[in-house]
PDB file of C-alpha atoms in Angstrom:
ATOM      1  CA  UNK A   1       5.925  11.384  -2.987  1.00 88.00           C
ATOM      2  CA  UNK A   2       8.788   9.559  -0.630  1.00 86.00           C
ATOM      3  CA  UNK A   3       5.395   7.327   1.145  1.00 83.00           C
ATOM      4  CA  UNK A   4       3.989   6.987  -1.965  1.00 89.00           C
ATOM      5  CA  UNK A   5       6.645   5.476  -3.608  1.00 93.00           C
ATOM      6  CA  UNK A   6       7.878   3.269  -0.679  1.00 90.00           C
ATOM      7  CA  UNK A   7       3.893   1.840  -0.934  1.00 90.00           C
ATOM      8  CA  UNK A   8       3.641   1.531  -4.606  1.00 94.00           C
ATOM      9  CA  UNK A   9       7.214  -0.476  -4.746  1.00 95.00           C
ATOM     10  CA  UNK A  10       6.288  -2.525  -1.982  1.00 94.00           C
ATOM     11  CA  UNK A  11       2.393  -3.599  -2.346  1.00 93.00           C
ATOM     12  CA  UNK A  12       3.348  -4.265  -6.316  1.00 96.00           C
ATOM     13  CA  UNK A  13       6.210  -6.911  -5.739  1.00 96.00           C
ATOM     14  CA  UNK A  14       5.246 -10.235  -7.863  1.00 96.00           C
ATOM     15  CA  UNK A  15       4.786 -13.846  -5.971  1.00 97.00           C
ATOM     16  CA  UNK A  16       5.625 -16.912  -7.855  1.00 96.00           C
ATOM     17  CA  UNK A  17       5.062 -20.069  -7.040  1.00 95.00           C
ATOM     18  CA  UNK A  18       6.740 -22.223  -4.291  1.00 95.00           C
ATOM     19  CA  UNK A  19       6.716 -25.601  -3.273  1.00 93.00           C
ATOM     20  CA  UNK A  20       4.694 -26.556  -0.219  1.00 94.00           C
ATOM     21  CA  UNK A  21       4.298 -22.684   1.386  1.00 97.00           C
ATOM     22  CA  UNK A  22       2.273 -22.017  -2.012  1.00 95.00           C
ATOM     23  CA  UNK A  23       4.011 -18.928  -2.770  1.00 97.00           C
ATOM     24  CA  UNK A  24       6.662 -16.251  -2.460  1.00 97.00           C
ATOM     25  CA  UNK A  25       7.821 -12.944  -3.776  1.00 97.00           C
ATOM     26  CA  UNK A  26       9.569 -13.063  -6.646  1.00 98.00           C
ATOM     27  CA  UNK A  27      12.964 -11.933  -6.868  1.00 98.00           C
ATOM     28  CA  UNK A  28      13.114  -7.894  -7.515  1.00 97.00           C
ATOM     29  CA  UNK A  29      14.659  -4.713  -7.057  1.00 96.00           C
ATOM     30  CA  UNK A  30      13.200  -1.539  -7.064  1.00 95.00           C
ATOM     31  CA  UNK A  31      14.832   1.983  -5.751  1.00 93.00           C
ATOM     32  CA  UNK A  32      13.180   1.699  -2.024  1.00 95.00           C
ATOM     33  CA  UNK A  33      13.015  -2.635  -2.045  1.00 97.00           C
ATOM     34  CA  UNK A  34      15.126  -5.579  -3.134  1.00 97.00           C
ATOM     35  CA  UNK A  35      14.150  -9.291  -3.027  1.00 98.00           C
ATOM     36  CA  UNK A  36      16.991 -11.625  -3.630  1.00 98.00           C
ATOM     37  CA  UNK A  37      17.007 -14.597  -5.226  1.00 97.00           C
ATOM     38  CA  UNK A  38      16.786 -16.613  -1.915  1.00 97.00           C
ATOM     39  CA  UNK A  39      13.580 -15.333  -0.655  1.00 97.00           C
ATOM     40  CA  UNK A  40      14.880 -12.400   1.413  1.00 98.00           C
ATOM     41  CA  UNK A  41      14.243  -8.590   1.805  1.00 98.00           C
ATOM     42  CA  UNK A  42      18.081  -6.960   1.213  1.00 97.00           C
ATOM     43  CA  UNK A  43      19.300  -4.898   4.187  1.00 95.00           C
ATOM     44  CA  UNK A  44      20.534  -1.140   4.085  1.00 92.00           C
ATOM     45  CA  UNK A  45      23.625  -3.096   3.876  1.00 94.00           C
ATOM     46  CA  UNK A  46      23.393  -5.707   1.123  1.00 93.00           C
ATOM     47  CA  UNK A  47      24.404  -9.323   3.112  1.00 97.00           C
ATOM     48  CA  UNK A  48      25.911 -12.379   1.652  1.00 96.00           C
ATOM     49  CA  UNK A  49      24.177 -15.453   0.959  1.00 97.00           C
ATOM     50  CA  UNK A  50      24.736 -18.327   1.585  1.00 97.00           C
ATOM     51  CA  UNK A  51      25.535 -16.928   4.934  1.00 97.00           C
ATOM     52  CA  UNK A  52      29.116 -16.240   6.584  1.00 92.00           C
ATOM     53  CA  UNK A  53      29.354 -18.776   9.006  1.00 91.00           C
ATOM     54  CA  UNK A  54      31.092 -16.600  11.420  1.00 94.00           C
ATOM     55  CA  UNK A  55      28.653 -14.316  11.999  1.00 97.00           C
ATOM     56  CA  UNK A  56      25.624 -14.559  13.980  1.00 98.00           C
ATOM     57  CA  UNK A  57      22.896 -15.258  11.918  1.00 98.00           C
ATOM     58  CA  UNK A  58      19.418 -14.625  12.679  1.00 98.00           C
ATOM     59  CA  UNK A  59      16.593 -15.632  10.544  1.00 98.00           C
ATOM     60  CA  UNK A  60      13.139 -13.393  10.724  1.00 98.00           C
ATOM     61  CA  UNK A  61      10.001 -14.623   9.685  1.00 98.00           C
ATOM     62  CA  UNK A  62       6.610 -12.835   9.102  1.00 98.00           C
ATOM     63  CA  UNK A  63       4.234 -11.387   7.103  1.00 98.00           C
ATOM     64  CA  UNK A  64       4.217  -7.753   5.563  1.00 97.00           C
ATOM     65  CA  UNK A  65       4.614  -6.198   8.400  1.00 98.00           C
ATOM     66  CA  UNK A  66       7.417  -8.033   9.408  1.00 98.00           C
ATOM     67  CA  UNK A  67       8.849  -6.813   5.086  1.00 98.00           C
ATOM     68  CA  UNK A  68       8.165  -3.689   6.089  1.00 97.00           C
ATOM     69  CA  UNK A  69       5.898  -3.237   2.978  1.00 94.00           C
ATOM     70  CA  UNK A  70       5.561   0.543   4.272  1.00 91.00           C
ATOM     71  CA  UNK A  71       9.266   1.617   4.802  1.00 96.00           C
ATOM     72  CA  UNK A  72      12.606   1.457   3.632  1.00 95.00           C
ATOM     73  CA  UNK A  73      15.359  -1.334   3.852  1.00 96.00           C
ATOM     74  CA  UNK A  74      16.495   0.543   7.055  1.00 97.00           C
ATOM     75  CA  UNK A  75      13.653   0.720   8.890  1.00 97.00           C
ATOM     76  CA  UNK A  76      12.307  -2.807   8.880  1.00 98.00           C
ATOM     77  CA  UNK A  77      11.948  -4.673  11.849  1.00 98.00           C
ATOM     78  CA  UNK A  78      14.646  -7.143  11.005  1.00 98.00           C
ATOM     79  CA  UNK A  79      16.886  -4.184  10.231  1.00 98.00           C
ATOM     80  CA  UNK A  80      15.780  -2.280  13.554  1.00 98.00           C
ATOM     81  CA  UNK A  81      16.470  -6.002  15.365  1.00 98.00           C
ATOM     82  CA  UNK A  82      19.745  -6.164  14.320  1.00 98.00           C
ATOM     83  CA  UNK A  83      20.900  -3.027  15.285  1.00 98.00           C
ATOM     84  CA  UNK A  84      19.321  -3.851  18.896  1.00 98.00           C
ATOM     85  CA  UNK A  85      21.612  -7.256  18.729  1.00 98.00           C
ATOM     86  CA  UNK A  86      25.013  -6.282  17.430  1.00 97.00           C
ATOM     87  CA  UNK A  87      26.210  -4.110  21.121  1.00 97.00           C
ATOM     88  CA  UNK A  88      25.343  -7.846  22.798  1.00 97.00           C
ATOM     89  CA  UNK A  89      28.281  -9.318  20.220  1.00 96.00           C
ATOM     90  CA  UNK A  90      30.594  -6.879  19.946  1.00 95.00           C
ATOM     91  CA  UNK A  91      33.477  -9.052  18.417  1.00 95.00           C
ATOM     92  CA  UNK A  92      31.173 -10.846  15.839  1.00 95.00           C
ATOM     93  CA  UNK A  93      28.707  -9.339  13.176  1.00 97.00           C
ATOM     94  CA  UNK A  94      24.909  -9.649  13.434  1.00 98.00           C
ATOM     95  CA  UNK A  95      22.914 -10.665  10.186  1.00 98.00           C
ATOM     96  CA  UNK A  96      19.225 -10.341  10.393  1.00 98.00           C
ATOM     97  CA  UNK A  97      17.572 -11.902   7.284  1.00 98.00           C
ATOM     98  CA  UNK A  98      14.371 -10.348   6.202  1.00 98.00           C
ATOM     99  CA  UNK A  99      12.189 -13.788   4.969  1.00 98.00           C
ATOM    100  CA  UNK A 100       8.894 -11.824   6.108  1.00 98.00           C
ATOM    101  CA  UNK A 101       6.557 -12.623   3.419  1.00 98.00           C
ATOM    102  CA  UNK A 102       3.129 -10.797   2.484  1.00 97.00           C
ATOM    103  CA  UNK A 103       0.321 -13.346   3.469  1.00 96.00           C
ATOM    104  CA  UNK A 104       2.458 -15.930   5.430  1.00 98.00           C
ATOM    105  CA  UNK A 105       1.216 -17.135   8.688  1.00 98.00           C
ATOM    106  CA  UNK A 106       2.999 -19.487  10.949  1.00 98.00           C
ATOM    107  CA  UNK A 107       2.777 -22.970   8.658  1.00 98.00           C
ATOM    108  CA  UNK A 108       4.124 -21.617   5.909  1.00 98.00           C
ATOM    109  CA  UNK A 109       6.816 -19.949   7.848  1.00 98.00           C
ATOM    110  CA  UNK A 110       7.580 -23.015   9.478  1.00 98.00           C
ATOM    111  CA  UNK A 111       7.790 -24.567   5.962  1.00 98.00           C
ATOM    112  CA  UNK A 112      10.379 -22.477   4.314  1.00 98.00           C
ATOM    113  CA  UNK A 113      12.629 -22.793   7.604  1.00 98.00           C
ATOM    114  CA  UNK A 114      12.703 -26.130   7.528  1.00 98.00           C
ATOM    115  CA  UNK A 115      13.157 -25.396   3.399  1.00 98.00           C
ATOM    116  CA  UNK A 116      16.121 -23.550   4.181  1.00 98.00           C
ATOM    117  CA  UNK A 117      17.723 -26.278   7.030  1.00 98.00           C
ATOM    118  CA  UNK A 118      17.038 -28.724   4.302  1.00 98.00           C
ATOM    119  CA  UNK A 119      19.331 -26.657   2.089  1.00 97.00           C
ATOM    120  CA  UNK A 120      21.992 -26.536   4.415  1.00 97.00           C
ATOM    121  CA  UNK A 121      21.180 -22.710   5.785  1.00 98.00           C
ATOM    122  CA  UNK A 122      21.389 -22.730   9.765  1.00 98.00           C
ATOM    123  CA  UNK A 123      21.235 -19.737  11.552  1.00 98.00           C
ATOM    124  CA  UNK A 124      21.729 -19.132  15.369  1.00 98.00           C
ATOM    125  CA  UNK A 125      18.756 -17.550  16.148  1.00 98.00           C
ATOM    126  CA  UNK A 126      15.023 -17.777  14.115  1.00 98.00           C
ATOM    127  CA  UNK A 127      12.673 -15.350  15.211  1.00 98.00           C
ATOM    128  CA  UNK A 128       8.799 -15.688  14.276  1.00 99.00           C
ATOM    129  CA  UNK A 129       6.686 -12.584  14.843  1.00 98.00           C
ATOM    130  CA  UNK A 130       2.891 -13.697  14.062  1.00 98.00           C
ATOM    131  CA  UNK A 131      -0.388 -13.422  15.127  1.00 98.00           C
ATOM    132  CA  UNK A 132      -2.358 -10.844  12.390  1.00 97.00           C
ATOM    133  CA  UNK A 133      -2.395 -12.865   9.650  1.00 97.00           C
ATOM    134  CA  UNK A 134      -3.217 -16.290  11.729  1.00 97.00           C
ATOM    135  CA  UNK A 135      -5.825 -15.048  12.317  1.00 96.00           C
ATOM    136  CA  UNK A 136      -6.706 -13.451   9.094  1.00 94.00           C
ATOM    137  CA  UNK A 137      -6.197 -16.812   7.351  1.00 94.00           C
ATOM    138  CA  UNK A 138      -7.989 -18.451   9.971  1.00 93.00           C
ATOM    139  CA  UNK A 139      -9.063 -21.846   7.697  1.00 92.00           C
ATOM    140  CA  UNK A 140      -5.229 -22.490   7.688  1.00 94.00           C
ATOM    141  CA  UNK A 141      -5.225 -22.194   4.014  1.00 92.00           C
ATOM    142  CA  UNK A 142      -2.483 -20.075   2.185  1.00 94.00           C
ATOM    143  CA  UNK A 143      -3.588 -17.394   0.183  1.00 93.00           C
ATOM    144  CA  UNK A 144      -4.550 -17.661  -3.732  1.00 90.00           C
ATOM    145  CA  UNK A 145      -5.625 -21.754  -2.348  1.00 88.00           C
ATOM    146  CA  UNK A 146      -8.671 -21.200  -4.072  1.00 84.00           C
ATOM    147  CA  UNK A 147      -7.218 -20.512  -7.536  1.00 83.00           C
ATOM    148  CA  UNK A 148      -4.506 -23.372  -7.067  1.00 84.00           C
ATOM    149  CA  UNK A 149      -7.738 -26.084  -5.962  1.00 82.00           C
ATOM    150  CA  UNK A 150      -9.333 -24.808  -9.599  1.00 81.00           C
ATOM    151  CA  UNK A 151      -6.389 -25.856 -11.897  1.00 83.00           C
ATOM    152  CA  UNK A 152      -7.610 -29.544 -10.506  1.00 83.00           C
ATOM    153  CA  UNK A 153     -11.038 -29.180 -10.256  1.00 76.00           C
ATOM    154  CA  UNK A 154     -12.277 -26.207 -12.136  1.00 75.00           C
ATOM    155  CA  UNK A 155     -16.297 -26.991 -10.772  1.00 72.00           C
ATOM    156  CA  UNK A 156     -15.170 -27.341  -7.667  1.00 67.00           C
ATOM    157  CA  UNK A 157     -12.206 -25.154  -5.977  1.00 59.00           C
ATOM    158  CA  UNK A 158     -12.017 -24.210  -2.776  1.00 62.00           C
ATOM    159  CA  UNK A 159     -14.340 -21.421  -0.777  1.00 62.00           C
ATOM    160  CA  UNK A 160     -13.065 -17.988  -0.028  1.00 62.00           C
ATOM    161  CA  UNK A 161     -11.872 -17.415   3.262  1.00 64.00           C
ATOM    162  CA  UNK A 162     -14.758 -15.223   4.250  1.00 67.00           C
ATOM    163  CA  UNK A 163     -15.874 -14.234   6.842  1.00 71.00           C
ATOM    164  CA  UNK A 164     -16.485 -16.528  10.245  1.00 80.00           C
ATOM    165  CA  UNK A 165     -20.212 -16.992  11.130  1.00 78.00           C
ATOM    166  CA  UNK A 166     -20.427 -14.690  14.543  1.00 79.00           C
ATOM    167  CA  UNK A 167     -21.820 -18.109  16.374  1.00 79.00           C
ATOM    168  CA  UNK A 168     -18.622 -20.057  15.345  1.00 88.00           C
ATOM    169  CA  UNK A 169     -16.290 -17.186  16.200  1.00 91.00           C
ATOM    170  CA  UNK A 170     -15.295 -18.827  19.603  1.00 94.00           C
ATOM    171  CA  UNK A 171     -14.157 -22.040  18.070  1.00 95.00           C
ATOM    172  CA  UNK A 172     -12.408 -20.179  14.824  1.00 94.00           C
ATOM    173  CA  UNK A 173     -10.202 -18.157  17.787  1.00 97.00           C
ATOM    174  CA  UNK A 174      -9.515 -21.675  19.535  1.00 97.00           C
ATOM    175  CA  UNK A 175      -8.937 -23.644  16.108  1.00 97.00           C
ATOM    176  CA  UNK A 176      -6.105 -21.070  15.116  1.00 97.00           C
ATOM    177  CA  UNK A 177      -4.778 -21.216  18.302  1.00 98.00           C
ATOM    178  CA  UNK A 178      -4.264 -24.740  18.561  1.00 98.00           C
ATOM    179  CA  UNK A 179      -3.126 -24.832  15.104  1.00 98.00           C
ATOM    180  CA  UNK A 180      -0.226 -21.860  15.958  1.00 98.00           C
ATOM    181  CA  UNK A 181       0.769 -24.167  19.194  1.00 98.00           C
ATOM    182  CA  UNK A 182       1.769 -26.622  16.861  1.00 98.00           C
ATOM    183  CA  UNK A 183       3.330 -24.862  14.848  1.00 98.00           C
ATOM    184  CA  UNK A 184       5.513 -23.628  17.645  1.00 98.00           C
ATOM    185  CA  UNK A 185       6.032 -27.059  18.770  1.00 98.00           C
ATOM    186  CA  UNK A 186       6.827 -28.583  15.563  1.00 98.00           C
ATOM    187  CA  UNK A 187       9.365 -25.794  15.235  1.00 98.00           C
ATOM    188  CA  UNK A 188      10.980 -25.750  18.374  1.00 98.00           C
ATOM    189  CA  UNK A 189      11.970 -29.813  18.123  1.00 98.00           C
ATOM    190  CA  UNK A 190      13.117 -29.428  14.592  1.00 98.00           C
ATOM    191  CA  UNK A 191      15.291 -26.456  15.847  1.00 98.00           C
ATOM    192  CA  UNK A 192      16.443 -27.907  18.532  1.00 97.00           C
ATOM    193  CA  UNK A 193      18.132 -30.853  15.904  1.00 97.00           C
ATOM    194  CA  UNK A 194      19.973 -28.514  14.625  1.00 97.00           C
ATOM    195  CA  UNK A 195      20.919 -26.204  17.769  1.00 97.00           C
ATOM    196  CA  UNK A 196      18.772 -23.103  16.899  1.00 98.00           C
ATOM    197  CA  UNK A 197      17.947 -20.909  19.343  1.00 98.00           C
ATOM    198  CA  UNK A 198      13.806 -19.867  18.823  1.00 98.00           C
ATOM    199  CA  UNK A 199      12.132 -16.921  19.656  1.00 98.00           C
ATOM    200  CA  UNK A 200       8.337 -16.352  18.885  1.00 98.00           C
ATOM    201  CA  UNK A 201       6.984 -12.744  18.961  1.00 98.00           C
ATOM    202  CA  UNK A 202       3.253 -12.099  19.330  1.00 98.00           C
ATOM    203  CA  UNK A 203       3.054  -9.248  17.423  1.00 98.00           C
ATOM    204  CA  UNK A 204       0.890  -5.910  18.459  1.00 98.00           C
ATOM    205  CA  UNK A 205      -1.979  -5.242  16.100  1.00 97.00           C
ATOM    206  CA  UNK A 206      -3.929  -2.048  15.825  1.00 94.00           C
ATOM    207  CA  UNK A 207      -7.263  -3.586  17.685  1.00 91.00           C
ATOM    208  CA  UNK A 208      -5.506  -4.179  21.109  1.00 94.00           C
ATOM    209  CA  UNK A 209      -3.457  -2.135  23.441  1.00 95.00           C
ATOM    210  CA  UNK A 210      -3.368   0.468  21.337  1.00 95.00           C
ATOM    211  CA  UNK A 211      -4.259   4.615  22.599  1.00 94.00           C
ATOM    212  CA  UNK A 212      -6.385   5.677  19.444  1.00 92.00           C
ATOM    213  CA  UNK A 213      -5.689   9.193  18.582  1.00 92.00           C
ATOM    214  CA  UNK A 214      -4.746  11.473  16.449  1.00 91.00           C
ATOM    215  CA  UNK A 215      -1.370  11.552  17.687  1.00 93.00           C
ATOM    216  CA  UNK A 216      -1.183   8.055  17.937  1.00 94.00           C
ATOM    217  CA  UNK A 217      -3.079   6.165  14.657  1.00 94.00           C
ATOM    218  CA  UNK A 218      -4.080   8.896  12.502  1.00 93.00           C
ATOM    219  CA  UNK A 219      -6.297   5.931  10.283  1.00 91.00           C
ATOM    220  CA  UNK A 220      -9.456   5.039  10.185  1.00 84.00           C
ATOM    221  CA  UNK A 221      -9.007   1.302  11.652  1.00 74.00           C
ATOM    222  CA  UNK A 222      -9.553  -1.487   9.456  1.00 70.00           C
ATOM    223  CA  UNK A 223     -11.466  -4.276  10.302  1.00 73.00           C
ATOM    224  CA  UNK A 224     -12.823  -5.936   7.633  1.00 69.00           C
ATOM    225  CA  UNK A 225     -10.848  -9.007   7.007  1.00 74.00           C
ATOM    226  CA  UNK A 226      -9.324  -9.127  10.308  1.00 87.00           C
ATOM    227  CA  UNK A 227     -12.402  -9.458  12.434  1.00 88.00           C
ATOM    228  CA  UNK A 228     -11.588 -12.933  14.110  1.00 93.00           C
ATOM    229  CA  UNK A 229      -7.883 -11.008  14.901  1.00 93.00           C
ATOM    230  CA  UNK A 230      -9.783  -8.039  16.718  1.00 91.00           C
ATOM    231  CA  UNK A 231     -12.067 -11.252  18.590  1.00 92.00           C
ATOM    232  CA  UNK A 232      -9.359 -13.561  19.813  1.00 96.00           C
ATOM    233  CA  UNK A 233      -6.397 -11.343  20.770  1.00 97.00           C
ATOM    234  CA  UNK A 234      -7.285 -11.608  24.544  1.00 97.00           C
ATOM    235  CA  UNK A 235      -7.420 -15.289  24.619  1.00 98.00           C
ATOM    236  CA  UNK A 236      -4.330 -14.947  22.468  1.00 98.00           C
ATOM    237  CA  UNK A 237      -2.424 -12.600  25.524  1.00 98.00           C
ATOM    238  CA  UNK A 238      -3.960 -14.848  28.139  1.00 98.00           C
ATOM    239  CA  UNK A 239      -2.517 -18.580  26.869  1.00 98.00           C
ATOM    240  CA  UNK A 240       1.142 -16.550  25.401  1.00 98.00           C
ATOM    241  CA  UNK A 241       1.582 -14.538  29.412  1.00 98.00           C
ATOM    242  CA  UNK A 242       0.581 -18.289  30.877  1.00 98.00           C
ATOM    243  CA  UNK A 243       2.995 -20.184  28.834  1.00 97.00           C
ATOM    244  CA  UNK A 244       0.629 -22.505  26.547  1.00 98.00           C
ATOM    245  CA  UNK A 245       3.330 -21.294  24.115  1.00 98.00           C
ATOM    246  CA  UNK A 246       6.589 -22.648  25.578  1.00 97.00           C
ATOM    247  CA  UNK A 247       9.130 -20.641  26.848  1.00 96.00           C
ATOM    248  CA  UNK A 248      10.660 -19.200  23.826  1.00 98.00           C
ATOM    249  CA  UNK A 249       7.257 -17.202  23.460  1.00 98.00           C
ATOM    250  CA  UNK A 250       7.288 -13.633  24.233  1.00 98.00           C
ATOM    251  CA  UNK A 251       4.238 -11.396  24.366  1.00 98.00           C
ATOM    252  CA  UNK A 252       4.672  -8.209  22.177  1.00 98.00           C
ATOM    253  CA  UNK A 253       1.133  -7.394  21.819  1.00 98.00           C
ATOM    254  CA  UNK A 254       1.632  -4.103  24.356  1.00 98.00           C
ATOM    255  CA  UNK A 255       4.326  -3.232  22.570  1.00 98.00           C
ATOM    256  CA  UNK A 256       2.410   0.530  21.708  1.00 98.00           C
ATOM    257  CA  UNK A 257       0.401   0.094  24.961  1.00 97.00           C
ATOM    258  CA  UNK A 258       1.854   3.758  26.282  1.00 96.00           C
ATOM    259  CA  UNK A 259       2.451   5.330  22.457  1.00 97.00           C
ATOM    260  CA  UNK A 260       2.779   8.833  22.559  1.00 95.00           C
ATOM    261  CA  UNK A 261       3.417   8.867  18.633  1.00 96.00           C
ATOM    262  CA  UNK A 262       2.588   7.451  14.982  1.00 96.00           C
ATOM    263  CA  UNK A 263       3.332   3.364  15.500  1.00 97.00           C
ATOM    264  CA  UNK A 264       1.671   2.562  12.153  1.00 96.00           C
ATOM    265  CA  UNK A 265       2.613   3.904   8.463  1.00 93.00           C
ATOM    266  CA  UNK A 266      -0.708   2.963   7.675  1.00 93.00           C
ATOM    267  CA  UNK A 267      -3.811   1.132   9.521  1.00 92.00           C
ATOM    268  CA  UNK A 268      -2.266  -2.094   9.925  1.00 94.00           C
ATOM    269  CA  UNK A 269       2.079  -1.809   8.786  1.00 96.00           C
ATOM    270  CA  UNK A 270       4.239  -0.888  11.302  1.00 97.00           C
ATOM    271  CA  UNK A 271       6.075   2.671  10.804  1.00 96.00           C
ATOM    272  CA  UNK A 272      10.047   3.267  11.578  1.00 97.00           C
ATOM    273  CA  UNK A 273       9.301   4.341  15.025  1.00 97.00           C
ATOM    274  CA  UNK A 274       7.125   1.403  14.978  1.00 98.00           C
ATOM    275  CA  UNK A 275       9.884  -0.997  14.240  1.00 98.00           C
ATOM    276  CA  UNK A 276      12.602   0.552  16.452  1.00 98.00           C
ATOM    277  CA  UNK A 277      10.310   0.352  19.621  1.00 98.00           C
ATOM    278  CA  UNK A 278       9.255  -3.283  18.873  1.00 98.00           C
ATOM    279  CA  UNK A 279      12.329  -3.955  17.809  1.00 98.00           C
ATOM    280  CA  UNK A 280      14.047  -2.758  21.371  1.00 98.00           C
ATOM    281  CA  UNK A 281      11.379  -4.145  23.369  1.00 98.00           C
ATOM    282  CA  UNK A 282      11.569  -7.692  22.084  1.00 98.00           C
ATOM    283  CA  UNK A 283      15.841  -7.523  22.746  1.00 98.00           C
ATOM    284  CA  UNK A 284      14.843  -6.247  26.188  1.00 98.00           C
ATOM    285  CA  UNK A 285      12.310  -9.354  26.765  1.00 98.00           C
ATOM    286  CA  UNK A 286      14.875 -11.852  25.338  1.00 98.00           C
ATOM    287  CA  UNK A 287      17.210 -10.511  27.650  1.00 97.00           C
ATOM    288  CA  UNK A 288      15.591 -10.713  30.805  1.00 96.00           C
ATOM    289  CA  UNK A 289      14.449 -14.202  29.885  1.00 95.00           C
ATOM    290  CA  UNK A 290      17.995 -15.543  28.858  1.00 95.00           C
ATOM    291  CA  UNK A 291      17.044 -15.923  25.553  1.00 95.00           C
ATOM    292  CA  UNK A 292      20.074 -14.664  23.774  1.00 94.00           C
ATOM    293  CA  UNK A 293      23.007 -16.659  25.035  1.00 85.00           C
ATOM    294  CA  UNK A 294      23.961 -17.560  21.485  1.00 85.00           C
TER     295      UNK A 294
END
């Protein structure tokens, strides 16, 4: 009944319309899930907004697995992230913002943080975790695009995503790649105006580096729709461990490479012990990188 609930409340949140990222959820608040006015999942804690400036603010971006559309305000990654990042400031307090966003993929999250700089809301730290839906929206095109193209041309529209042609599979993995570098480029020099600190995660998905058991991912995996994800992931490791990223980019995507339990609260959304060890491990990475001297 608990899962159940924490689904139902979750998957049935509204979007509205936005300017230029297409859409977002729509303010709410349910018993497991709260969306504020400003765009943002509500912590265990609820956290002001506009935010203090005294504290150490950190901005997370996403999609739903970055929401947590499968488990409480407590358990998100955002939530698990700032309890990872408080002990490194003990005499300030963290803030993690939850702006993960069902559907978003990196240009629209680049969007609504420059949306929220142009507003006057800088954080110290933005963290993007991406690299599902990317690829899942591999044309580049923000979900429900094909509904918005028919209020202008009702004949005409635009296609469905579908699926990529298997001969034109290699170029729809390069095409999104290329299209995320620049995102991370245009990003990093429009943070750097404003003395934000970046980090970009490359999230693990449940087609790589992942020990398939019962113990482990007790779903039937779910490919359809993510097909181009499950193709390009290795070229995706190979340019992020080389650097084609810059050097705010840190690999997660063996995050659950040694699981020994349930990572996933369903075949794709990350579960609370899910969270917590990405979460940890992307602190740890920071770390050793000198990514946190905030």
């Amino acid at each position: 009944a608990e899962i159940n609930l924490l689904q139902r409340e979750a998957f049935e949140l509204p979007y509205v319309f936005q300017p230029l990222t297409g859409f977002k959820l729509a303010a709410a608040k349910r018993h497991t899930v709260e969306v504020t006015a400003a765009g943002f999942r509500q912590g265990p804690v609820p956290q002001p907004w506009p935010p203090a400036g005294e504290a150490v603010n950190v901005f997370v971006f996403g999609g739903s697995t970055t929401f947590g559309y499968t488990v409480g305000s407590s358990n998100t990654l955002p939530a698990e992230l700032q309890r990872e990042l408080q002990p490194l400031f003990p005499s300030r307090q963290v803030q993690c913002y939850n702006f993960g966003c069902g559907g978003y993929f990196s240009t629209q999250e680049r969007l609504r943080f420059e949306q929220l700089l142009t507003d006057g809301h800088v954080p110290k730290l933005v963290i993007f975790v991406d690299g599902l839906n990317d690829f899942t929206f591999w044309k580049g095109l923000p979900m429900f695009s094909e509904h918005v193209a028919r209020l202008f041309r009702p004949e005409d529209g635009v296609p469905p995503m579908g699926l990529v042609p298997p001969a034109q599979t290699e170029n729809a993995v390069e095409s999104v790649l290329r299209r995320y570098q620049a995102n991370v480029r245009m990003i990093e020099a429009v943070a750097g105006r404003w003395q934000v600190q970046t980090l970009f995660i490359a999230q693990p998905v449940p087609f790589y580096d992942l020990p398939i058991s019962p113990q482990t991912y007790p779903f039937k995996t779910v490919r359809a729709g993510h097909e181009l994800c499950y193709s390009g992931y290795t070229l995706f490791e190979k340019l992020a461990l080389s650097g084609a990223f810059g050097p705010s980019s840190i690999w997660c995507g063996d995050a659950f490479a040694e699981a020994k339990t349930i990572m996933y609260a369903d075949s794709i959304h990350y579960s609370p012990e899910g969270n917590r060890v990405l979460a940890q491990l992307i602190v740890e990475r920071a770390q050793a990188r000198g990514l946190l001297k905030l």
